[in-house]
Amino acid sequence: MTITADQLLLFVATLSVAILSPGPGVIAVSQGAFALGRSRALPYAWGLALGASVWCLFALLGLTVIFRILPWTYVALKVLGGAYLVWIAWKMWRHAPDPLPDPTQGNAGMGLAGGAMLNLSNPKPALFYSAVLLSIFPALPTAGDKLAIYVTAAAVELAFYSALVSLMALPWPRRRYYAAKFWIDRTAGLAIGLLGLSLILRH
């Protein structure tokens, strides 16, 4: 391996700071933890982590090179991803008046695949990962290096989303959600919708 432990630690620190910023995944998984509890929302959180880590893998495999050579591919992904986020936002907004779901029952869209799809709908992390990888690992990584980098990214994403679900499913934030479900769901839907529109409109 050509990468060092110091480089990996810097990568972990940079990624940790970046994923703390609220995005559609953070908003959606928090709402799921409020409504369904830890055990029901964890698969969704793991899907979000998987989806985010896939962008790291794509960056390692050179997807951002394709974006630079064929800029329309990035625009197309942004528009499609933004449209998906707007659709998720519309569902949140429309179902805000609905009663709370039964935590013991399945909840469509809150599984592993739903979480992965949500984070894959935003291609911006591919550019973030590309920039971070180039700055922290300037030497051309070997196949073993790329595997170590990907495993590190996936572990950080998994730890973050699992911890977020565990925190948001605690009794006191869930009680607050129960008391203000309509407005929390509408606010979450509006936030995700605006993020989706920003993807579509900012080329």
mmCIF file of N, CA, C and O in Angstrom, residues 94-186:
data_model
loop_
_atom_site.group_PDB
_atom_site.id
_atom_site.type_symbol
_atom_site.label_atom_id
_atom_site.label_comp_id
_atom_site.label_asym_id
_atom_site.label_seq_id
_atom_site.Cartn_x
_atom_site.Cartn_y
_atom_site.Cartn_z
ATOM 1 N N ARG A 94 -47.586 15.411 1.312
ATOM 2 C CA ARG A 94 -48.953 14.900 1.143
ATOM 3 C C ARG A 94 -49.395 14.023 2.306
ATOM 4 O O ARG A 94 -50.569 14.028 2.688
ATOM 5 N N HIS A 95 -48.446 13.278 2.872
ATOM 6 C CA HIS A 95 -48.810 12.350 3.944
ATOM 7 C C HIS A 95 -48.631 12.944 5.338
ATOM 8 O O HIS A 95 -48.800 12.220 6.332
ATOM 9 N N ALA A 96 -48.289 14.224 5.424
ATOM 10 C CA ALA A 96 -48.107 14.848 6.737
ATOM 11 C C ALA A 96 -49.356 14.733 7.625
ATOM 12 O O ALA A 96 -49.233 14.503 8.835
ATOM 13 N N PRO A 97 -50.579 14.878 7.066
ATOM 14 C CA PRO A 97 -51.765 14.769 7.943
ATOM 15 C C PRO A 97 -52.099 13.336 8.339
ATOM 16 O O PRO A 97 -52.956 13.123 9.198
ATOM 17 N N ASP A 98 -51.462 12.340 7.733
ATOM 18 C CA ASP A 98 -51.783 10.946 8.025
ATOM 19 C C ASP A 98 -51.431 10.597 9.470
ATOM 20 O O ASP A 98 -50.510 11.183 10.047
ATOM 21 N N PRO A 99 -52.135 9.617 10.046
ATOM 22 C CA PRO A 99 -51.766 9.173 11.407
ATOM 23 C C PRO A 99 -50.397 8.511 11.406
ATOM 24 O O PRO A 99 -49.882 8.106 10.352
ATOM 25 N N LEU A 100 -49.815 8.406 12.580
ATOM 26 C CA LEU A 100 -48.500 7.781 12.710
ATOM 27 C C LEU A 100 -48.563 6.324 12.259
ATOM 28 O O LEU A 100 -49.526 5.621 12.551
ATOM 29 N N PRO A 101 -47.538 5.861 11.547
ATOM 30 C CA PRO A 101 -47.512 4.458 11.136
ATOM 31 C C PRO A 101 -47.295 3.542 12.332
ATOM 32 O O PRO A 101 -46.731 3.951 13.344
ATOM 33 N N ASP A 102 -47.716 2.323 12.179
ATOM 34 C CA ASP A 102 -47.490 1.321 13.223
ATOM 35 C C ASP A 102 -46.045 0.838 13.132
ATOM 36 O O ASP A 102 -45.646 0.268 12.122
ATOM 37 N N PRO A 103 -45.221 1.067 14.158
ATOM 38 C CA PRO A 103 -43.814 0.671 14.096
ATOM 39 C C PRO A 103 -43.592 -0.818 13.888
ATOM 40 O O PRO A 103 -42.528 -1.235 13.471
ATOM 41 N N THR A 104 -44.613 -1.636 14.199
ATOM 42 C CA THR A 104 -44.445 -3.082 14.038
ATOM 43 C C THR A 104 -44.707 -3.538 12.616
ATOM 44 O O THR A 104 -44.444 -4.690 12.278
ATOM 45 N N GLN A 105 -45.241 -2.644 11.793
ATOM 46 C CA GLN A 105 -45.563 -2.998 10.423
ATOM 47 C C GLN A 105 -44.502 -2.460 9.473
ATOM 48 O O GLN A 105 -43.810 -1.492 9.764
ATOM 49 N N GLY A 106 -44.374 -3.075 8.310
ATOM 50 C CA GLY A 106 -43.436 -2.589 7.298
ATOM 51 C C GLY A 106 -43.821 -1.210 6.812
ATOM 52 O O GLY A 106 -44.989 -0.836 6.847
ATOM 53 N N ASN A 107 -42.854 -0.467 6.359
ATOM 54 C CA ASN A 107 -43.114 0.883 5.849
ATOM 55 C C ASN A 107 -42.445 1.024 4.496
ATOM 56 O O ASN A 107 -41.222 1.047 4.402
ATOM 57 N N ALA A 108 -43.249 1.112 3.451
ATOM 58 C CA ALA A 108 -42.720 1.153 2.087
ATOM 59 C C ALA A 108 -41.779 2.329 1.908
ATOM 60 O O ALA A 108 -42.067 3.441 2.328
ATOM 61 N N GLY A 109 -40.649 2.084 1.279
ATOM 62 C CA GLY A 109 -39.699 3.152 1.005
ATOM 63 C C GLY A 109 -38.693 3.383 2.107
ATOM 64 O O GLY A 109 -37.750 4.146 1.932
ATOM 65 N N MET A 110 -38.887 2.739 3.273
ATOM 66 C CA MET A 110 -37.976 2.958 4.394
ATOM 67 C C MET A 110 -37.008 1.792 4.594
ATOM 68 O O MET A 110 -36.426 1.635 5.651
ATOM 69 N N GLY A 111 -36.836 0.964 3.577
ATOM 70 C CA GLY A 111 -35.906 -0.146 3.674
ATOM 71 C C GLY A 111 -34.538 0.211 3.151
ATOM 72 O O GLY A 111 -34.236 1.367 2.834
ATOM 73 N N LEU A 112 -33.697 -0.807 3.031
ATOM 74 C CA LEU A 112 -32.323 -0.630 2.567
ATOM 75 C C LEU A 112 -32.285 0.001 1.179
ATOM 76 O O LEU A 112 -31.536 0.963 0.935
ATOM 77 N N ALA A 113 -33.114 -0.507 0.261
ATOM 78 C CA ALA A 113 -33.113 -0.004 -1.113
ATOM 79 C C ALA A 113 -33.573 1.452 -1.179
ATOM 80 O O ALA A 113 -33.024 2.256 -1.936
ATOM 81 N N GLY A 114 -34.586 1.796 -0.364
ATOM 82 C CA GLY A 114 -35.070 3.176 -0.355
ATOM 83 C C GLY A 114 -34.006 4.158 0.092
ATOM 84 O O GLY A 114 -33.857 5.242 -0.476
ATOM 85 N N GLY A 115 -33.245 3.785 1.132
ATOM 86 C CA GLY A 115 -32.165 4.648 1.598
ATOM 87 C C GLY A 115 -31.073 4.807 0.563
ATOM 88 O O GLY A 115 -30.582 5.916 0.324
ATOM 89 N N ALA A 116 -30.695 3.700 -0.073
ATOM 90 C CA ALA A 116 -29.649 3.764 -1.093
ATOM 91 C C ALA A 116 -30.076 4.652 -2.254
ATOM 92 O O ALA A 116 -29.300 5.469 -2.757
ATOM 93 N N MET A 117 -31.333 4.506 -2.679
ATOM 94 C CA MET A 117 -31.830 5.315 -3.798
ATOM 95 C C MET A 117 -31.806 6.804 -3.481
ATOM 96 O O MET A 117 -31.490 7.631 -4.327
ATOM 97 N N LEU A 118 -32.131 7.149 -2.235
ATOM 98 C CA LEU A 118 -32.173 8.568 -1.879
ATOM 99 C C LEU A 118 -30.787 9.202 -1.994
ATOM 100 O O LEU A 118 -30.635 10.275 -2.569
ATOM 101 N N ASN A 119 -29.765 8.551 -1.467
ATOM 102 C CA ASN A 119 -28.423 9.142 -1.543
ATOM 103 C C ASN A 119 -27.819 9.018 -2.934
ATOM 104 O O ASN A 119 -26.961 9.821 -3.312
ATOM 105 N N LEU A 120 -28.255 8.043 -3.712
ATOM 106 C CA LEU A 120 -27.771 7.934 -5.089
ATOM 107 C C LEU A 120 -28.443 8.956 -6.002
ATOM 108 O O LEU A 120 -27.994 9.161 -7.131
ATOM 109 N N SER A 121 -29.516 9.602 -5.519
ATOM 110 C CA SER A 121 -30.215 10.573 -6.358
ATOM 111 C C SER A 121 -29.459 11.897 -6.470
ATOM 112 O O SER A 121 -29.814 12.750 -7.280
ATOM 113 N N ASN A 122 -28.427 12.074 -5.659
ATOM 114 C CA ASN A 122 -27.653 13.316 -5.673
ATOM 115 C C ASN A 122 -26.208 13.021 -6.081
ATOM 116 O O ASN A 122 -25.451 12.460 -5.288
ATOM 117 N N PRO A 123 -25.800 13.390 -7.308
ATOM 118 C CA PRO A 123 -24.446 13.054 -7.766
ATOM 119 C C PRO A 123 -23.342 13.955 -7.211
ATOM 120 O O PRO A 123 -22.168 13.699 -7.454
ATOM 121 N N LYS A 124 -23.700 14.989 -6.457
ATOM 122 C CA LYS A 124 -22.675 15.903 -5.956
ATOM 123 C C LYS A 124 -21.612 15.221 -5.085
ATOM 124 O O LYS A 124 -20.440 15.611 -5.125
ATOM 125 N N PRO A 125 -21.977 14.199 -4.296
ATOM 126 C CA PRO A 125 -20.924 13.539 -3.510
ATOM 127 C C PRO A 125 -19.808 12.940 -4.359
ATOM 128 O O PRO A 125 -18.676 12.809 -3.880
ATOM 129 N N ALA A 126 -20.112 12.577 -5.610
ATOM 130 C CA ALA A 126 -19.056 12.034 -6.476
ATOM 131 C C ALA A 126 -17.974 13.087 -6.700
ATOM 132 O O ALA A 126 -16.775 12.779 -6.676
ATOM 133 N N LEU A 127 -18.392 14.342 -6.909
ATOM 134 C CA LEU A 127 -17.429 15.423 -7.106
ATOM 135 C C LEU A 127 -16.694 15.725 -5.799
ATOM 136 O O LEU A 127 -15.493 16.009 -5.800
ATOM 137 N N PHE A 128 -17.426 15.669 -4.676
ATOM 138 C CA PHE A 128 -16.790 15.893 -3.372
ATOM 139 C C PHE A 128 -15.716 14.844 -3.122
ATOM 140 O O PHE A 128 -14.578 15.164 -2.766
ATOM 141 N N TYR A 129 -16.095 13.588 -3.298
ATOM 142 C CA TYR A 129 -15.132 12.512 -3.074
ATOM 143 C C TYR A 129 -13.932 12.646 -4.001
ATOM 144 O O TYR A 129 -12.786 12.427 -3.597
ATOM 145 N N SER A 130 -14.193 13.018 -5.242
ATOM 146 C CA SER A 130 -13.097 13.154 -6.195
ATOM 147 C C SER A 130 -12.110 14.220 -5.740
ATOM 148 O O SER A 130 -10.893 14.019 -5.757
ATOM 149 N N ALA A 131 -12.648 15.382 -5.312
ATOM 150 C CA ALA A 131 -11.785 16.473 -4.870
ATOM 151 C C ALA A 131 -10.986 16.082 -3.623
ATOM 152 O O ALA A 131 -9.784 16.360 -3.518
ATOM 153 N N VAL A 132 -11.662 15.428 -2.677
ATOM 154 C CA VAL A 132 -10.999 15.020 -1.440
ATOM 155 C C VAL A 132 -9.926 13.972 -1.719
ATOM 156 O O VAL A 132 -8.807 14.044 -1.187
ATOM 157 N N LEU A 133 -10.256 13.012 -2.578
ATOM 158 C CA LEU A 133 -9.293 11.960 -2.884
ATOM 159 C C LEU A 133 -8.044 12.523 -3.552
ATOM 160 O O LEU A 133 -6.923 12.125 -3.244
ATOM 161 N N LEU A 134 -8.250 13.473 -4.474
ATOM 162 C CA LEU A 134 -7.109 14.064 -5.172
ATOM 163 C C LEU A 134 -6.229 14.879 -4.236
ATOM 164 O O LEU A 134 -5.008 14.925 -4.397
ATOM 165 N N SER A 135 -6.857 15.532 -3.245
ATOM 166 C CA SER A 135 -6.070 16.390 -2.345
ATOM 167 C C SER A 135 -5.370 15.583 -1.251
ATOM 168 O O SER A 135 -4.252 15.924 -0.848
ATOM 169 N N ILE A 136 -6.008 14.518 -0.764
ATOM 170 C CA ILE A 136 -5.423 13.752 0.335
ATOM 171 C C ILE A 136 -4.523 12.626 -0.166
ATOM 172 O O ILE A 136 -3.517 12.292 0.460
ATOM 173 N N PHE A 137 -4.889 12.056 -1.312
ATOM 174 C CA PHE A 137 -4.114 10.949 -1.879
ATOM 175 C C PHE A 137 -3.611 11.333 -3.273
ATOM 176 O O PHE A 137 -4.124 10.823 -4.285
ATOM 177 N N PRO A 138 -2.648 12.259 -3.346
ATOM 178 C CA PRO A 138 -2.203 12.743 -4.664
ATOM 179 C C PRO A 138 -1.537 11.671 -5.516
ATOM 180 O O PRO A 138 -1.619 11.707 -6.743
ATOM 181 N N ALA A 139 -0.867 10.704 -4.877
ATOM 182 C CA ALA A 139 -0.245 9.621 -5.643
ATOM 183 C C ALA A 139 -1.333 8.689 -6.163
ATOM 184 O O ALA A 139 -2.371 8.498 -5.515
ATOM 185 N N LEU A 140 -1.113 8.122 -7.323
ATOM 186 C CA LEU A 140 -2.095 7.227 -7.926
ATOM 187 C C LEU A 140 -2.289 6.006 -7.032
ATOM 188 O O LEU A 140 -1.352 5.226 -6.830
ATOM 189 N N PRO A 141 -3.508 5.801 -6.476
ATOM 190 C CA PRO A 141 -3.699 4.673 -5.553
ATOM 191 C C PRO A 141 -3.662 3.330 -6.286
ATOM 192 O O PRO A 141 -4.097 3.220 -7.430
ATOM 193 N N THR A 142 -3.142 2.339 -5.609
ATOM 194 C CA THR A 142 -3.175 0.983 -6.138
ATOM 195 C C THR A 142 -4.560 0.392 -5.884
ATOM 196 O O THR A 142 -5.406 1.001 -5.208
ATOM 197 N N ALA A 143 -4.800 -0.815 -6.402
ATOM 198 C CA ALA A 143 -6.090 -1.474 -6.176
ATOM 199 C C ALA A 143 -6.321 -1.702 -4.681
ATOM 200 O O ALA A 143 -7.432 -1.518 -4.173
ATOM 201 N N GLY A 144 -5.248 -2.076 -3.961
ATOM 202 C CA GLY A 144 -5.363 -2.264 -2.520
ATOM 203 C C GLY A 144 -5.674 -0.966 -1.794
ATOM 204 O O GLY A 144 -6.465 -0.941 -0.846
ATOM 205 N N ASP A 145 -5.064 0.136 -2.247
ATOM 206 C CA ASP A 145 -5.342 1.458 -1.668
ATOM 207 C C ASP A 145 -6.806 1.834 -1.867
ATOM 208 O O ASP A 145 -7.468 2.329 -0.946
ATOM 209 N N LYS A 146 -7.296 1.622 -3.087
ATOM 210 C CA LYS A 146 -8.684 1.973 -3.387
ATOM 211 C C LYS A 146 -9.651 1.187 -2.514
ATOM 212 O O LYS A 146 -10.648 1.729 -2.025
ATOM 213 N N LEU A 147 -9.351 -0.081 -2.299
ATOM 214 C CA LEU A 147 -10.198 -0.892 -1.433
ATOM 215 C C LEU A 147 -10.179 -0.351 -0.008
ATOM 216 O O LEU A 147 -11.234 -0.239 0.638
ATOM 217 N N ALA A 148 -8.993 0.013 0.497
ATOM 218 C CA ALA A 148 -8.884 0.555 1.851
ATOM 219 C C ALA A 148 -9.640 1.871 1.978
ATOM 220 O O ALA A 148 -10.325 2.115 2.986
ATOM 221 N N ILE A 149 -9.538 2.716 0.961
ATOM 222 C CA ILE A 149 -10.236 4.003 0.980
ATOM 223 C C ILE A 149 -11.748 3.785 0.966
ATOM 224 O O ILE A 149 -12.491 4.420 1.719
ATOM 225 N N TYR A 150 -12.208 2.887 0.114
ATOM 226 C CA TYR A 150 -13.655 2.632 0.027
ATOM 227 C C TYR A 150 -14.188 2.054 1.333
ATOM 228 O O TYR A 150 -15.236 2.497 1.826
ATOM 229 N N VAL A 151 -13.488 1.081 1.904
ATOM 230 C CA VAL A 151 -13.929 0.471 3.159
ATOM 231 C C VAL A 151 -13.975 1.523 4.265
ATOM 232 O O VAL A 151 -14.909 1.549 5.088
ATOM 233 N N THR A 152 -12.992 2.417 4.286
ATOM 234 C CA THR A 152 -12.975 3.495 5.281
ATOM 235 C C THR A 152 -14.176 4.414 5.103
ATOM 236 O O THR A 152 -14.866 4.756 6.079
ATOM 237 N N ALA A 153 -14.444 4.823 3.867
ATOM 238 C CA ALA A 153 -15.589 5.699 3.595
ATOM 239 C C ALA A 153 -16.892 5.026 3.985
ATOM 240 O O ALA A 153 -17.764 5.645 4.625
ATOM 241 N N ALA A 154 -17.054 3.764 3.619
ATOM 242 C CA ALA A 154 -18.283 3.043 3.947
ATOM 243 C C ALA A 154 -18.464 2.922 5.453
ATOM 244 O O ALA A 154 -19.579 3.071 5.977
ATOM 245 N N ALA A 155 -17.368 2.675 6.185
ATOM 246 C CA ALA A 155 -17.446 2.548 7.639
ATOM 247 C C ALA A 155 -17.858 3.869 8.291
ATOM 248 O O ALA A 155 -18.680 3.889 9.222
ATOM 249 N N VAL A 156 -17.298 4.985 7.798
ATOM 250 C CA VAL A 156 -17.655 6.300 8.347
ATOM 251 C C VAL A 156 -19.126 6.616 8.071
ATOM 252 O O VAL A 156 -19.857 7.074 8.961
ATOM 253 N N GLU A 157 -19.575 6.377 6.844
ATOM 254 C CA GLU A 157 -20.970 6.631 6.495
ATOM 255 C C GLU A 157 -21.903 5.767 7.335
ATOM 256 O O GLU A 157 -22.926 6.245 7.849
ATOM 257 N N LEU A 158 -21.556 4.498 7.482
ATOM 258 C CA LEU A 158 -22.384 3.578 8.257
ATOM 259 C C LEU A 158 -22.458 3.995 9.717
ATOM 260 O O LEU A 158 -23.536 3.998 10.329
ATOM 261 N N ALA A 159 -21.319 4.368 10.290
ATOM 262 C CA ALA A 159 -21.294 4.788 11.687
ATOM 263 C C ALA A 159 -22.116 6.058 11.894
ATOM 264 O O ALA A 159 -22.870 6.177 12.874
ATOM 265 N N PHE A 160 -22.007 7.014 10.956
ATOM 266 C CA PHE A 160 -22.732 8.274 11.092
ATOM 267 C C PHE A 160 -24.239 8.047 11.058
ATOM 268 O O PHE A 160 -24.968 8.506 11.945
ATOM 269 N N TYR A 161 -24.729 7.345 10.044
ATOM 270 C CA TYR A 161 -26.181 7.184 9.900
ATOM 271 C C TYR A 161 -26.752 6.293 11.003
ATOM 272 O O TYR A 161 -27.874 6.526 11.471
ATOM 273 N N SER A 162 -26.007 5.294 11.447
ATOM 274 C CA SER A 162 -26.474 4.448 12.556
ATOM 275 C C SER A 162 -26.572 5.261 13.842
ATOM 276 O O SER A 162 -27.547 5.130 14.602
ATOM 277 N N ALA A 163 -25.571 6.098 14.090
ATOM 278 C CA ALA A 163 -25.589 6.937 15.297
ATOM 279 C C ALA A 163 -26.730 7.945 15.234
ATOM 280 O O ALA A 163 -27.389 8.214 16.248
ATOM 281 N N LEU A 164 -26.984 8.492 14.045
ATOM 282 C CA LEU A 164 -28.061 9.474 13.897
ATOM 283 C C LEU A 164 -29.413 8.844 14.195
ATOM 284 O O LEU A 164 -30.241 9.437 14.905
ATOM 285 N N VAL A 165 -29.652 7.638 13.676
ATOM 286 C CA VAL A 165 -30.904 6.945 13.958
ATOM 287 C C VAL A 165 -31.049 6.684 15.451
ATOM 288 O O VAL A 165 -32.114 6.909 16.040
ATOM 289 N N SER A 166 -29.984 6.213 16.079
ATOM 290 C CA SER A 166 -30.034 5.910 17.510
ATOM 291 C C SER A 166 -30.342 7.155 18.331
ATOM 292 O O SER A 166 -31.104 7.105 19.310
ATOM 293 N N LEU A 167 -29.789 8.298 17.927
ATOM 294 C CA LEU A 167 -30.028 9.546 18.643
ATOM 295 C C LEU A 167 -31.457 10.034 18.443
ATOM 296 O O LEU A 167 -32.153 10.380 19.406
ATOM 297 N N MET A 168 -31.920 10.048 17.190
ATOM 298 C CA MET A 168 -33.244 10.592 16.891
ATOM 299 C C MET A 168 -34.373 9.689 17.376
ATOM 300 O O MET A 168 -35.521 10.132 17.466
ATOM 301 N N ALA A 169 -34.071 8.418 17.655
ATOM 302 C CA ALA A 169 -35.097 7.499 18.140
ATOM 303 C C ALA A 169 -35.217 7.498 19.663
ATOM 304 O O ALA A 169 -36.045 6.769 20.211
ATOM 305 N N LEU A 170 -34.400 8.313 20.351
ATOM 306 C CA LEU A 170 -34.507 8.405 21.801
ATOM 307 C C LEU A 170 -35.887 8.939 22.195
ATOM 308 O O LEU A 170 -36.533 9.643 21.411
ATOM 309 N N PRO A 171 -36.350 8.632 23.397
ATOM 310 C CA PRO A 171 -37.729 8.996 23.775
ATOM 311 C C PRO A 171 -38.054 10.483 23.648
ATOM 312 O O PRO A 171 -39.129 10.841 23.155
ATOM 313 N N TRP A 172 -37.144 11.363 24.080
ATOM 314 C CA TRP A 172 -37.537 12.779 24.099
ATOM 315 C C TRP A 172 -37.707 13.385 22.706
ATOM 316 O O TRP A 172 -38.660 14.130 22.477
ATOM 317 N N PRO A 173 -36.826 13.096 21.688
ATOM 318 C CA PRO A 173 -37.125 13.650 20.372
ATOM 319 C C PRO A 173 -38.349 13.013 19.728
ATOM 320 O O PRO A 173 -39.089 13.674 18.995
ATOM 321 N N ARG A 174 -38.605 11.730 20.035
ATOM 322 C CA ARG A 174 -39.793 11.079 19.477
ATOM 323 C C ARG A 174 -41.059 11.696 20.064
ATOM 324 O O ARG A 174 -42.053 11.867 19.358
ATOM 325 N N ARG A 175 -41.043 12.031 21.349
ATOM 326 C CA ARG A 175 -42.217 12.671 21.953
ATOM 327 C C ARG A 175 -42.495 14.011 21.290
ATOM 328 O O ARG A 175 -43.658 14.370 21.039
ATOM 329 N N ARG A 176 -41.432 14.755 20.985
ATOM 330 C CA ARG A 176 -41.620 16.040 20.303
ATOM 331 C C ARG A 176 -42.185 15.835 18.903
ATOM 332 O O ARG A 176 -43.004 16.618 18.428
ATOM 333 N N TYR A 177 -41.739 14.772 18.249
ATOM 334 C CA TYR A 177 -42.262 14.486 16.905
ATOM 335 C C TYR A 177 -43.747 14.146 16.974
ATOM 336 O O TYR A 177 -44.543 14.627 16.167
ATOM 337 N N TYR A 178 -44.126 13.315 17.937
ATOM 338 C CA TYR A 178 -45.539 12.954 18.066
ATOM 339 C C TYR A 178 -46.418 14.184 18.269
ATOM 340 O O TYR A 178 -47.544 14.247 17.781
ATOM 341 N N ALA A 179 -45.896 15.167 18.990
ATOM 342 C CA ALA A 179 -46.677 16.361 19.283
ATOM 343 C C ALA A 179 -46.777 17.314 18.099
ATOM 344 O O ALA A 179 -47.681 18.160 18.071
ATOM 345 N N ALA A 180 -45.860 17.206 17.153
ATOM 346 C CA ALA A 180 -45.841 18.173 16.040
ATOM 347 C C ALA A 180 -45.585 17.482 14.705
ATOM 348 O O ALA A 180 -44.918 18.029 13.845
ATOM 349 N N LYS A 181 -46.150 16.270 14.520
ATOM 350 C CA LYS A 181 -45.873 15.482 13.321
ATOM 351 C C LYS A 181 -46.183 16.246 12.039
ATOM 352 O O LYS A 181 -45.389 16.252 11.089
ATOM 353 N N PHE A 182 -47.339 16.884 11.985
ATOM 354 C CA PHE A 182 -47.762 17.556 10.747
ATOM 355 C C PHE A 182 -46.725 18.582 10.298
ATOM 356 O O PHE A 182 -46.279 18.577 9.147
ATOM 357 N N TRP A 183 -46.308 19.455 11.221
ATOM 358 C CA TRP A 183 -45.388 20.529 10.850
ATOM 359 C C TRP A 183 -43.974 20.017 10.616
ATOM 360 O O TRP A 183 -43.259 20.535 9.742
ATOM 361 N N ILE A 184 -43.555 19.000 11.355
ATOM 362 C CA ILE A 184 -42.225 18.429 11.125
ATOM 363 C C ILE A 184 -42.164 17.769 9.755
ATOM 364 O O ILE A 184 -41.206 17.952 8.994
ATOM 365 N N ASP A 185 -43.218 17.005 9.401
ATOM 366 C CA ASP A 185 -43.243 16.342 8.096
ATOM 367 C C ASP A 185 -43.307 17.352 6.958
ATOM 368 O O ASP A 185 -42.643 17.189 5.930
ATOM 369 N N ARG A 186 -44.105 18.396 7.136
ATOM 370 C CA ARG A 186 -44.191 19.431 6.100
ATOM 371 C C ARG A 186 -42.848 20.153 5.946
ATOM 372 O O ARG A 186 -42.411 20.446 4.826
#
